[in-house]
Tab-separated table of C-alpha atoms in Angstrom:
chain	number	residue	atom	x	y	z
A	123	UNK	CA	87.684	92.179	119.593
A	124	UNK	CA	88.275	93.226	115.790
A	125	UNK	CA	91.161	91.792	114.272
A	126	UNK	CA	93.856	93.315	111.684
A	127	UNK	CA	91.912	92.037	108.605
A	128	UNK	CA	88.413	93.259	109.856
A	129	UNK	CA	89.580	96.664	110.780
A	130	UNK	CA	91.178	97.023	107.308
A	131	UNK	CA	88.027	95.938	105.601
A	132	UNK	CA	86.106	98.402	107.740
A	133	UNK	CA	88.297	101.255	106.856
A	134	UNK	CA	88.111	99.998	103.080
A	135	UNK	CA	84.344	99.882	103.120
A	136	UNK	CA	83.426	103.022	104.848
A	137	UNK	CA	83.100	106.389	102.895
A	138	UNK	CA	85.747	108.610	104.741
A	139	UNK	CA	85.016	111.606	102.802
A	140	UNK	CA	88.415	113.876	102.718
A	141	UNK	CA	90.190	112.228	105.520
A	142	UNK	CA	93.224	110.456	104.923
A	143	UNK	CA	93.524	106.683	105.638
A	144	UNK	CA	95.662	107.395	108.490
A	145	UNK	CA	93.008	109.887	109.812
A	146	UNK	CA	90.346	107.395	109.480
A	147	UNK	CA	92.478	104.589	111.496
A	148	UNK	CA	92.830	107.112	114.339
A	149	UNK	CA	89.218	108.091	114.460
A	150	UNK	CA	88.122	104.009	114.318
A	151	UNK	CA	90.893	103.434	117.288
A	152	UNK	CA	89.430	106.348	119.280
A	153	UNK	CA	85.738	104.916	118.787
A	154	UNK	CA	86.982	101.353	119.626
A	155	UNK	CA	89.022	101.919	122.668
A	156	UNK	CA	87.703	104.023	125.522
A	157	UNK	CA	90.309	107.066	124.951
A	158	UNK	CA	89.690	110.931	124.151
A	159	UNK	CA	91.969	111.132	121.148
A	160	UNK	CA	94.591	109.138	119.023
A	161	UNK	CA	97.217	110.351	117.038
A	162	UNK	CA	99.711	108.978	114.607
A	163	UNK	CA	103.266	110.002	113.933
A	164	UNK	CA	106.507	109.225	112.269
A	165	UNK	CA	109.771	108.695	113.843
A	166	UNK	CA	113.248	108.556	112.746
A	167	UNK	CA	116.713	107.512	114.752
A	168	UNK	CA	116.736	111.352	115.622
A	169	UNK	CA	113.408	111.167	117.484
A	170	UNK	CA	109.744	112.590	116.815
A	171	UNK	CA	109.384	113.888	112.978
A	172	UNK	CA	106.068	113.943	110.764
A	173	UNK	CA	102.429	114.224	112.588
A	174	UNK	CA	100.802	111.769	109.880
A	175	UNK	CA	97.149	112.216	111.560
A	176	UNK	CA	95.140	113.030	114.770
A	177	UNK	CA	91.444	112.717	115.785
A	178	UNK	CA	91.753	116.359	117.499
A	179	UNK	CA	93.636	119.156	118.528
A	180	UNK	CA	94.882	117.929	121.942
A	181	UNK	CA	96.217	114.782	120.179
A	182	UNK	CA	98.201	116.883	117.865
A	183	UNK	CA	99.567	118.997	120.718
A	184	UNK	CA	100.541	115.537	122.341
A	185	UNK	CA	102.772	114.936	119.409
A	186	UNK	CA	103.878	118.255	118.904
A	187	UNK	CA	104.937	118.674	122.446
A	188	UNK	CA	107.376	115.794	122.200
A	189	UNK	CA	108.683	117.129	118.516
A	190	UNK	CA	109.608	120.710	120.491
A	191	UNK	CA	110.936	119.013	123.722
A	192	UNK	CA	112.666	115.702	122.163
A	193	UNK	CA	111.374	113.682	125.143
A	194	UNK	CA	108.169	112.119	126.374
A	195	UNK	CA	106.031	108.634	126.188
A	196	UNK	CA	106.149	108.463	122.509
A	197	UNK	CA	109.752	109.168	122.089
A	198	UNK	CA	110.543	106.452	124.744
A	199	UNK	CA	107.953	103.862	123.035
A	200	UNK	CA	109.892	104.364	119.729
A	201	UNK	CA	113.438	104.262	121.189
A	202	UNK	CA	112.652	101.181	123.462
A	203	UNK	CA	110.524	99.271	120.731
A	204	UNK	CA	107.864	98.680	123.356
A	205	UNK	CA	104.448	100.096	124.442
A	206	UNK	CA	104.697	103.151	127.274
A	207	UNK	CA	101.513	102.884	129.313
A	208	UNK	CA	101.182	106.080	131.537
A	209	UNK	CA	97.662	105.946	132.889
A	210	UNK	CA	98.017	108.566	135.663
A	211	UNK	CA	100.511	111.214	134.069
A	212	UNK	CA	99.950	113.647	137.138
A	213	UNK	CA	101.325	110.786	139.539
A	214	UNK	CA	104.233	109.937	137.266
A	215	UNK	CA	105.582	113.483	138.137
A	216	UNK	CA	107.962	115.175	136.083
A	217	UNK	CA	111.161	113.168	137.207
A	218	UNK	CA	110.899	111.212	133.970
A	219	UNK	CA	110.021	113.975	131.489
A	220	UNK	CA	110.904	117.051	133.126
A	221	UNK	CA	109.391	119.221	130.198
A	222	UNK	CA	106.827	116.913	128.697
A	223	UNK	CA	104.803	116.448	131.877
A	224	UNK	CA	104.017	119.919	133.134
A	225	UNK	CA	103.182	120.922	129.293
A	226	UNK	CA	100.858	117.872	128.664
A	227	UNK	CA	99.020	118.379	131.933
A	228	UNK	CA	98.532	121.935	130.983
A	229	UNK	CA	97.112	120.995	127.694
A	230	UNK	CA	94.603	118.584	129.442
A	231	UNK	CA	96.260	115.123	129.159
A	232	UNK	CA	96.101	113.156	131.897
A	233	UNK	CA	97.000	109.872	130.681
A	234	UNK	CA	98.886	108.522	127.851
A	235	UNK	CA	99.316	105.064	126.195
A	236	UNK	CA	102.249	105.253	123.131
A	237	UNK	CA	102.522	102.278	120.923
A	238	UNK	CA	105.510	101.860	118.857
A	239	UNK	CA	104.834	101.144	114.926
A	240	UNK	CA	107.746	99.120	114.096
A	241	UNK	CA	108.884	96.023	111.929
A	242	UNK	CA	112.108	94.410	113.771
A	243	UNK	CA	114.686	96.865	114.260
A	244	UNK	CA	113.032	99.393	111.912
A	245	UNK	CA	111.082	102.003	113.770
A	246	UNK	CA	108.527	103.593	111.725
A	247	UNK	CA	106.486	105.714	114.170
A	248	UNK	CA	103.850	105.641	117.270
A	249	UNK	CA	100.468	105.419	117.704
A	250	UNK	CA	99.556	107.796	120.743
A	251	UNK	CA	96.351	107.376	122.792
A	252	UNK	CA	95.506	110.102	125.511
A	253	UNK	CA	92.688	110.470	127.950
A	254	UNK	CA	91.458	113.675	129.440
A	255	UNK	CA	90.971	111.753	132.931
A	256	UNK	CA	93.232	109.332	134.369
A	257	UNK	CA	92.695	105.574	134.584
A	258	UNK	CA	94.117	102.573	133.112
A	259	UNK	CA	93.103	100.580	129.901
A	260	UNK	CA	91.682	96.987	130.761
A	261	UNK	CA	94.028	94.349	129.264
A	262	UNK	CA	91.349	93.582	126.424
A	263	UNK	CA	91.300	97.393	125.641
A	264	UNK	CA	95.328	97.430	125.518
A	265	UNK	CA	95.405	94.245	123.059
A	266	UNK	CA	92.795	96.014	120.954
A	267	UNK	CA	94.895	99.091	120.976
A	268	UNK	CA	97.985	96.874	119.956
A	269	UNK	CA	95.642	95.587	116.948
A	270	UNK	CA	95.191	99.178	115.666
A	271	UNK	CA	99.029	99.766	115.934
A	272	UNK	CA	99.473	96.646	113.561
A	273	UNK	CA	96.850	98.115	111.195
A	274	UNK	CA	98.735	101.630	111.526
A	275	UNK	CA	101.839	100.150	110.597
A	276	UNK	CA	100.366	98.193	107.589
A	277	UNK	CA	98.969	101.508	106.616
A	278	UNK	CA	101.997	103.004	106.681
A	279	UNK	CA	103.527	100.329	104.572
A	280	UNK	CA	100.636	100.227	102.202
A	281	UNK	CA	100.755	103.997	101.368
A	282	UNK	CA	104.479	104.526	100.761
A	283	UNK	CA	104.434	101.017	98.700
A	284	UNK	CA	102.384	103.261	96.291
A	285	UNK	CA	105.202	105.390	95.712
A	286	UNK	CA	107.793	104.667	93.243
A	287	UNK	CA	110.622	103.443	95.203
A	288	UNK	CA	112.691	106.655	95.762
A	289	UNK	CA	113.235	109.337	98.463
A	290	UNK	CA	109.689	110.840	98.346
A	291	UNK	CA	107.340	110.296	101.452
A	292	UNK	CA	103.373	109.733	100.378
A	293	UNK	CA	101.291	112.784	100.869
A	294	UNK	CA	99.019	111.025	103.182
A	295	UNK	CA	101.793	110.549	105.480
A	296	UNK	CA	102.642	114.347	106.037
A	297	UNK	CA	100.192	116.722	107.639
A	298	UNK	CA	100.752	120.065	106.036
A	299	UNK	CA	101.526	123.367	107.943
A	300	UNK	CA	103.344	122.211	111.057
A	301	UNK	CA	106.499	123.593	109.900
A	302	UNK	CA	108.781	120.663	109.995
A	303	UNK	CA	111.091	121.776	106.932
A	304	UNK	CA	111.612	125.105	108.983
A	305	UNK	CA	112.691	123.466	111.935
A	306	UNK	CA	115.035	120.834	109.846
A	307	UNK	CA	116.253	124.363	107.804
A	308	UNK	CA	116.817	126.413	110.992
A	309	UNK	CA	118.703	123.130	112.277
A	310	UNK	CA	121.101	123.420	109.300
A	311	UNK	CA	121.519	127.196	109.962
A	312	UNK	CA	122.472	126.687	113.700
A	313	UNK	CA	125.058	123.948	112.793
A	314	UNK	CA	126.765	126.609	110.963
A	315	UNK	CA	126.341	129.551	113.083
A	316	UNK	CA	127.139	127.779	116.470
A	317	UNK	CA	129.827	125.446	114.851
A	318	UNK	CA	128.239	122.302	116.168
A	319	UNK	CA	126.924	118.867	114.761
A	320	UNK	CA	123.257	118.567	113.404
A	321	UNK	CA	122.381	116.594	116.348
A	322	UNK	CA	123.672	119.356	118.757
A	323	UNK	CA	122.102	122.133	116.542
A	324	UNK	CA	118.549	120.601	117.017
A	325	UNK	CA	119.246	120.596	120.742
A	326	UNK	CA	120.166	124.072	120.832
A	327	UNK	CA	117.001	124.919	119.055
A	328	UNK	CA	114.772	122.927	121.348
A	329	UNK	CA	116.354	124.433	124.435
A	330	UNK	CA	115.949	127.670	122.912
A	331	UNK	CA	112.025	127.101	122.620
A	332	UNK	CA	111.997	125.219	126.222
A	333	UNK	CA	113.460	128.275	127.883
A	334	UNK	CA	111.408	131.027	125.990
A	335	UNK	CA	108.330	128.525	126.238
A	336	UNK	CA	107.584	128.829	122.590
A	337	UNK	CA	107.083	126.346	120.090
A	338	UNK	CA	110.258	124.954	118.283
A	339	UNK	CA	108.675	125.857	114.674
A	340	UNK	CA	108.012	129.489	115.895
A	341	UNK	CA	111.703	129.532	117.110
A	342	UNK	CA	112.787	128.220	113.979
A	343	UNK	CA	111.033	130.638	111.882
A	344	UNK	CA	112.908	133.478	113.796
A	345	UNK	CA	116.269	131.524	113.011
A	346	UNK	CA	115.464	131.646	109.356
A	347	UNK	CA	114.403	135.329	109.472
A	348	UNK	CA	117.581	135.946	111.194
A	349	UNK	CA	115.679	137.836	114.158
A	350	UNK	CA	117.338	135.133	116.472
A	351	UNK	CA	121.263	133.885	115.518
A	352	UNK	CA	123.221	131.688	117.363
A	353	UNK	CA	127.074	131.892	117.959
A	354	UNK	CA	129.922	129.221	118.750
A	355	UNK	CA	129.192	128.137	122.248
A	356	UNK	CA	132.067	130.225	124.042
A	357	UNK	CA	130.077	133.484	122.860
A	358	UNK	CA	126.706	134.458	123.913
A	359	UNK	CA	124.018	132.627	121.664
A	360	UNK	CA	122.266	136.054	120.823
B	88	UNK	CA	100.742	54.008	113.953
B	89	UNK	CA	100.265	57.947	114.303
B	90	UNK	CA	97.298	59.005	116.220
B	91	UNK	CA	95.241	61.653	115.542
B	92	UNK	CA	96.469	63.542	118.250
B	93	UNK	CA	100.083	63.007	117.115
B	94	UNK	CA	99.266	64.450	113.764
B	95	UNK	CA	97.659	67.481	115.426
B	96	UNK	CA	100.263	68.169	117.682
B	97	UNK	CA	102.930	68.354	114.885
B	98	UNK	CA	100.750	70.695	112.762
B	99	UNK	CA	100.001	72.952	115.850
B	100	UNK	CA	104.130	73.358	116.383
B	101	UNK	CA	104.547	74.154	112.830
B	102	UNK	CA	101.594	76.796	112.862
B	103	UNK	CA	103.515	78.290	115.945
B	104	UNK	CA	106.764	78.313	113.961
B	105	UNK	CA	105.098	80.271	111.426
B	106	UNK	CA	103.719	82.998	113.716
B	107	UNK	CA	106.586	83.685	116.224
B	108	UNK	CA	109.801	85.102	115.246
B	109	UNK	CA	110.143	83.273	111.971
B	110	UNK	CA	113.266	81.906	110.648
B	111	UNK	CA	112.875	79.733	107.522
B	112	UNK	CA	115.937	77.568	107.894
B	113	UNK	CA	114.850	76.574	111.649
B	114	UNK	CA	111.278	75.865	110.279
B	115	UNK	CA	112.510	73.819	107.383
B	116	UNK	CA	114.619	71.575	109.691
B	117	UNK	CA	111.378	71.088	112.086
B	118	UNK	CA	109.331	70.301	108.889
B	119	UNK	CA	111.586	67.660	107.539
B	120	UNK	CA	111.868	66.189	111.222
B	121	UNK	CA	107.923	66.146	111.296
B	122	UNK	CA	107.944	64.464	108.162
B	123	UNK	CA	110.261	61.765	109.063
B	124	UNK	CA	108.494	61.184	112.399
B	125	UNK	CA	104.791	61.021	110.839
B	126	UNK	CA	105.521	59.000	107.682
B	127	UNK	CA	108.153	56.581	109.403
B	128	UNK	CA	110.541	57.730	106.749
B	129	UNK	CA	114.377	57.400	107.361
B	130	UNK	CA	115.330	60.837	105.588
B	131	UNK	CA	113.463	63.600	104.574
B	132	UNK	CA	114.557	66.918	102.566
B	133	UNK	CA	113.126	70.142	101.151
B	134	UNK	CA	114.303	70.835	97.807
B	135	UNK	CA	113.957	74.390	96.345
B	136	UNK	CA	114.939	75.636	92.850
B	137	UNK	CA	117.212	78.502	92.667
B	138	UNK	CA	116.794	81.342	90.159
B	139	UNK	CA	118.524	79.488	87.303
B	140	UNK	CA	116.023	76.486	88.068
B	141	UNK	CA	118.331	74.067	89.753
B	142	UNK	CA	117.391	72.309	93.057
B	143	UNK	CA	119.145	73.248	96.171
B	144	UNK	CA	118.796	71.571	99.601
B	145	UNK	CA	117.062	73.927	101.862
B	146	UNK	CA	116.786	71.690	104.802
B	147	UNK	CA	117.191	68.016	105.456
B	148	UNK	CA	116.003	65.495	108.547
B	149	UNK	CA	119.809	64.577	109.066
B	150	UNK	CA	122.969	66.466	108.700
B	151	UNK	CA	125.086	63.251	108.212
B	152	UNK	CA	127.124	63.077	104.976
B	153	UNK	CA	125.540	60.099	103.484
B	154	UNK	CA	121.885	61.772	103.820
B	155	UNK	CA	123.124	65.018	102.487
B	156	UNK	CA	124.364	63.421	99.253
B	157	UNK	CA	120.994	61.765	98.719
B	158	UNK	CA	119.779	65.394	98.065
B	159	UNK	CA	122.729	67.435	96.910
B	160	UNK	CA	123.419	64.861	94.083
B	161	UNK	CA	120.299	65.526	92.624
B	162	UNK	CA	121.741	67.994	89.988
B	163	UNK	CA	120.307	66.412	86.867
B	164	UNK	CA	118.285	63.330	87.738
B	165	UNK	CA	116.301	62.030	90.729
B	166	UNK	CA	112.701	62.047	91.868
B	167	UNK	CA	112.773	65.717	93.051
B	168	UNK	CA	113.931	66.586	89.657
B	169	UNK	CA	111.309	64.885	87.980
B	170	UNK	CA	108.819	66.573	90.277
B	171	UNK	CA	110.239	69.929	89.702
B	172	UNK	CA	110.286	69.585	85.783
B	173	UNK	CA	106.884	67.650	85.532
B	174	UNK	CA	104.463	68.530	88.475
B	175	UNK	CA	102.570	65.558	89.774
B	176	UNK	CA	104.025	63.407	92.589
B	177	UNK	CA	106.739	60.663	92.161
B	178	UNK	CA	106.014	58.277	94.820
B	179	UNK	CA	106.652	54.780	95.738
B	180	UNK	CA	109.484	54.233	93.549
B	181	UNK	CA	111.343	50.920	94.542
B	182	UNK	CA	115.191	50.160	94.144
B	183	UNK	CA	114.688	48.279	91.036
B	184	UNK	CA	112.598	51.332	89.367
B	185	UNK	CA	115.177	53.731	90.880
B	186	UNK	CA	118.074	51.747	88.817
B	187	UNK	CA	116.047	52.149	85.686
B	188	UNK	CA	114.978	55.824	86.182
B	189	UNK	CA	117.938	57.184	87.612
B	190	UNK	CA	121.139	55.329	87.203
B	191	UNK	CA	123.470	57.944	88.440
B	192	UNK	CA	121.573	58.357	91.435
B	193	UNK	CA	120.731	54.770	92.221
B	194	UNK	CA	123.921	54.204	93.554
B	195	UNK	CA	123.258	56.715	96.665
B	196	UNK	CA	119.783	54.676	97.247
B	197	UNK	CA	121.507	51.490	97.446
B	198	UNK	CA	124.222	52.484	99.686
B	199	UNK	CA	121.404	53.980	102.001
B	200	UNK	CA	119.680	50.576	102.001
B	201	UNK	CA	116.512	52.317	101.016
B	202	UNK	CA	113.403	50.379	99.812
B	203	UNK	CA	111.686	53.239	98.246
B	204	UNK	CA	111.766	57.071	97.530
B	205	UNK	CA	109.215	59.702	97.169
B	206	UNK	CA	108.882	63.489	96.048
B	207	UNK	CA	106.000	65.647	96.593
B	208	UNK	CA	105.559	68.986	94.877
B	209	UNK	CA	105.913	72.233	96.667
B	210	UNK	CA	103.323	74.021	94.665
B	211	UNK	CA	102.771	77.804	94.649
B	212	UNK	CA	99.379	78.285	92.283
B	213	UNK	CA	100.494	76.611	88.771
B	214	UNK	CA	103.944	76.721	89.601
B	215	UNK	CA	106.220	74.212	91.267
B	216	UNK	CA	108.951	75.732	93.018
B	217	UNK	CA	110.606	72.685	94.665
B	218	UNK	CA	109.703	69.330	96.556
B	219	UNK	CA	109.682	67.128	99.660
B	220	UNK	CA	111.887	64.370	99.208
B	221	UNK	CA	111.171	61.148	101.246
B	222	UNK	CA	113.542	58.043	101.583
B	223	UNK	CA	112.026	54.703	103.234
B	224	UNK	CA	114.134	51.741	104.529
B	225	UNK	CA	111.001	49.986	105.948
B	226	UNK	CA	109.029	47.485	103.583
B	227	UNK	CA	105.880	48.479	102.197
B	228	UNK	CA	104.416	51.614	100.647
B	229	UNK	CA	103.129	54.671	101.319
B	230	UNK	CA	99.403	54.756	101.623
B	231	UNK	CA	96.904	57.531	100.202
B	232	UNK	CA	96.547	58.607	103.301
B	233	UNK	CA	100.259	58.951	104.163
B	234	UNK	CA	100.517	60.851	100.686
B	235	UNK	CA	97.959	63.164	101.761
B	236	UNK	CA	99.824	64.026	104.788
B	237	UNK	CA	103.128	64.388	102.617
B	238	UNK	CA	101.172	66.951	100.632
B	239	UNK	CA	100.120	68.674	103.767
B	240	UNK	CA	103.595	69.014	104.901
B	241	UNK	CA	104.877	70.414	101.278
B	242	UNK	CA	101.939	72.983	101.539
B	243	UNK	CA	103.018	74.373	104.745
B	244	UNK	CA	106.548	74.436	103.783
B	245	UNK	CA	105.306	76.496	100.463
B	246	UNK	CA	103.479	78.807	103.042
B	247	UNK	CA	106.444	79.213	105.239
B	248	UNK	CA	108.204	80.426	102.313
B	249	UNK	CA	105.643	82.915	101.327
B	250	UNK	CA	105.726	84.369	104.852
B	251	UNK	CA	109.273	84.674	104.714
B	252	UNK	CA	109.035	86.449	101.415
B	253	UNK	CA	106.195	88.685	103.044
B	254	UNK	CA	108.368	89.648	105.978
B	255	UNK	CA	111.078	90.631	103.742
B	256	UNK	CA	108.875	92.626	101.707
B	257	UNK	CA	107.467	94.549	104.890
B	258	UNK	CA	110.988	95.106	105.848
B	259	UNK	CA	112.094	96.687	102.776
B	260	UNK	CA	108.937	99.063	102.371
B	261	UNK	CA	110.022	99.986	106.010
B	262	UNK	CA	113.184	100.726	105.036
B	263	UNK	CA	112.229	102.833	101.975
B	264	UNK	CA	109.798	104.839	104.301
B	265	UNK	CA	112.444	105.388	106.766
B	266	UNK	CA	114.799	106.387	103.983
B	267	UNK	CA	112.458	108.892	102.409
B	268	UNK	CA	111.909	110.362	105.709
B	269	UNK	CA	115.325	110.803	106.568
B	270	UNK	CA	116.336	112.268	103.113
B	271	UNK	CA	113.670	115.092	103.825
B	272	UNK	CA	115.345	116.089	106.759
B	273	UNK	CA	118.840	115.911	105.370
B	274	UNK	CA	117.575	118.017	102.412
B	275	UNK	CA	115.915	120.677	104.723
B	276	UNK	CA	119.153	120.540	106.834
B	277	UNK	CA	121.580	121.222	103.985
B	278	UNK	CA	119.462	124.184	103.139
B	279	UNK	CA	119.827	125.851	106.133
B	280	UNK	CA	123.577	125.082	106.130
B	281	UNK	CA	124.015	126.610	102.619
B	282	UNK	CA	122.025	129.496	103.497
B	283	UNK	CA	124.027	130.400	106.470
B	284	UNK	CA	127.210	129.771	104.975
B	285	UNK	CA	126.294	131.826	101.654
B	286	UNK	CA	124.196	134.221	103.288
B	287	UNK	CA	121.295	133.914	101.081
B	288	UNK	CA	117.609	132.531	101.564
B	289	UNK	CA	116.837	128.918	101.792
B	290	UNK	CA	115.187	128.734	98.641
B	291	UNK	CA	118.345	130.240	96.833
B	292	UNK	CA	119.880	127.873	98.918
B	293	UNK	CA	117.775	125.029	97.382
B	294	UNK	CA	118.292	126.364	93.638
B	295	UNK	CA	122.127	126.248	94.216
B	296	UNK	CA	122.161	122.878	95.726
B	297	UNK	CA	119.859	121.450	92.787
B	298	UNK	CA	121.504	123.100	89.938
B	299	UNK	CA	124.681	121.495	91.411
B	300	UNK	CA	122.977	118.184	91.461
B	301	UNK	CA	121.595	118.210	88.022
B	302	UNK	CA	125.165	119.479	86.606
B	303	UNK	CA	126.820	116.545	88.055
B	304	UNK	CA	124.103	114.051	87.381
B	305	UNK	CA	123.740	113.141	91.154
B	306	UNK	CA	120.894	112.761	93.453
B	307	UNK	CA	119.930	115.736	95.246
B	308	UNK	CA	120.053	113.639	98.672
B	309	UNK	CA	123.599	112.922	98.037
B	310	UNK	CA	124.533	116.476	97.460
B	311	UNK	CA	122.849	117.216	100.605
B	312	UNK	CA	124.564	114.744	102.776
B	313	UNK	CA	127.784	115.743	101.150
B	314	UNK	CA	127.099	119.421	102.304
B	315	UNK	CA	126.265	118.432	105.899
B	316	UNK	CA	129.503	116.204	106.361
B	317	UNK	CA	131.576	119.041	104.539
B	318	UNK	CA	132.849	117.010	101.957
B	319	UNK	CA	131.468	119.390	99.404
B	320	UNK	CA	133.009	122.827	100.002
B	321	UNK	CA	130.645	125.873	99.876
B	322	UNK	CA	132.717	127.719	97.403
B	323	UNK	CA	131.866	124.711	94.760
B	324	UNK	CA	128.427	125.280	95.119
B	325	UNK	CA	128.516	128.872	94.768
B	326	UNK	CA	130.679	128.395	91.617
B	327	UNK	CA	127.899	126.115	90.622
B	328	UNK	CA	125.021	128.509	91.517
B	329	UNK	CA	126.349	131.765	90.185
B	330	UNK	CA	127.237	130.330	86.592
B	331	UNK	CA	123.811	128.947	86.226
B	332	UNK	CA	122.065	132.084	87.307
B	333	UNK	CA	123.998	134.001	84.624
B	334	UNK	CA	123.830	131.062	82.287
B	335	UNK	CA	127.154	131.181	81.292
B	336	UNK	CA	128.064	127.847	82.390
B	337	UNK	CA	129.151	126.085	79.490
B	338	UNK	CA	132.742	125.686	81.196
B	339	UNK	CA	132.862	123.170	83.700
B	340	UNK	CA	134.158	124.667	87.077
B	341	UNK	CA	137.526	123.559	88.021
């Protein structure tokens, strides 16, 4: 089994082309642990935030679904501060994650292993591993995956340490084009329109995306374009 | 007589403390206890220099007042002060020599009926950051082997300190990362609120917020938080953005 130092050394000595360090880590993890793909995302106290890296489209979908729905194994792993291993998503049923399970199965995800990236009480993000076929990971594989999650935490900190102490995220920690900014802007608009708190506004946005079976980013763009307008709760929200 | 196994057990226990949930003070207390056991000493203490270069007691093998005073009274003189100032170990100093070298400190040593005192440096590269202080009542000297062992313990204490600093640094970086993430979100949310309140575009909302922040010399994130919690009235922002747009904003808005 590779140690944190061995993996870091391997990543440093390999020519990764234009790929960022987090992307290279996800690729190395997917090669070392028998899974279909790996993704890395940042979490805040409010839930999923930025997607940092992913080996493939499905891994991106795994993280995006949870950003849209506000629920799923990665959300739980971050909130509980422990790994959430779901080797048979189909059998888990939709009791635990009403919205997430059917959507993940439809995307071809049959097993999810979510490992929190945290330092004590500070939750930074989640390393998400998925499989397109159900099946448990052996204890050795889980241990190796946990070592990769330690490396992921180290990389997050190393990258952010390169930034001057302030309020700016390292560019390699943000995958452009996923429309996070639009979602937060739309949340602010809904808070004013519906006269609710920011947290409630985000829930309204998520509910609308879920009800209309669209991505949260698509709905957010409609809010920004004033195609969709929210109103205080005693009125119709259209 | 200390057996090899006893020695090994002690080092394994210290190493375990280093990797599990690390508590520096707890670790330092364990280490002084180990020093007393392994070296057949009667009191051991870890002294660490603070930012002003004064030695402070980090941990001692006993919390009895008489023992604590041994360490705490070494402000200006004593074996640990010498080690800290000069570098090399100060070992096997008997009672007569203590009286000559450190007259003020000698009273404490005599009251404790100690026969010898020792101080081993805690070194971080070229720098001495403190010392392991040992007091013996038994007759005889610490052998070279004992002194090697004492230096080993002092080195472990230094590693423990470094570990503590590394852990704190990771926490600080983690908080900064979390802070940067939250700040981004807050600024975007505030843009959306202003856009809805003023009926302007998101980019105009950002311009308004930024010019208000610049005028008051305040961080953008702080203004964004004030927008969200309602302590900054929409009218104040509007005044700021309209005056900056027409470039007549030499007068501060009331």
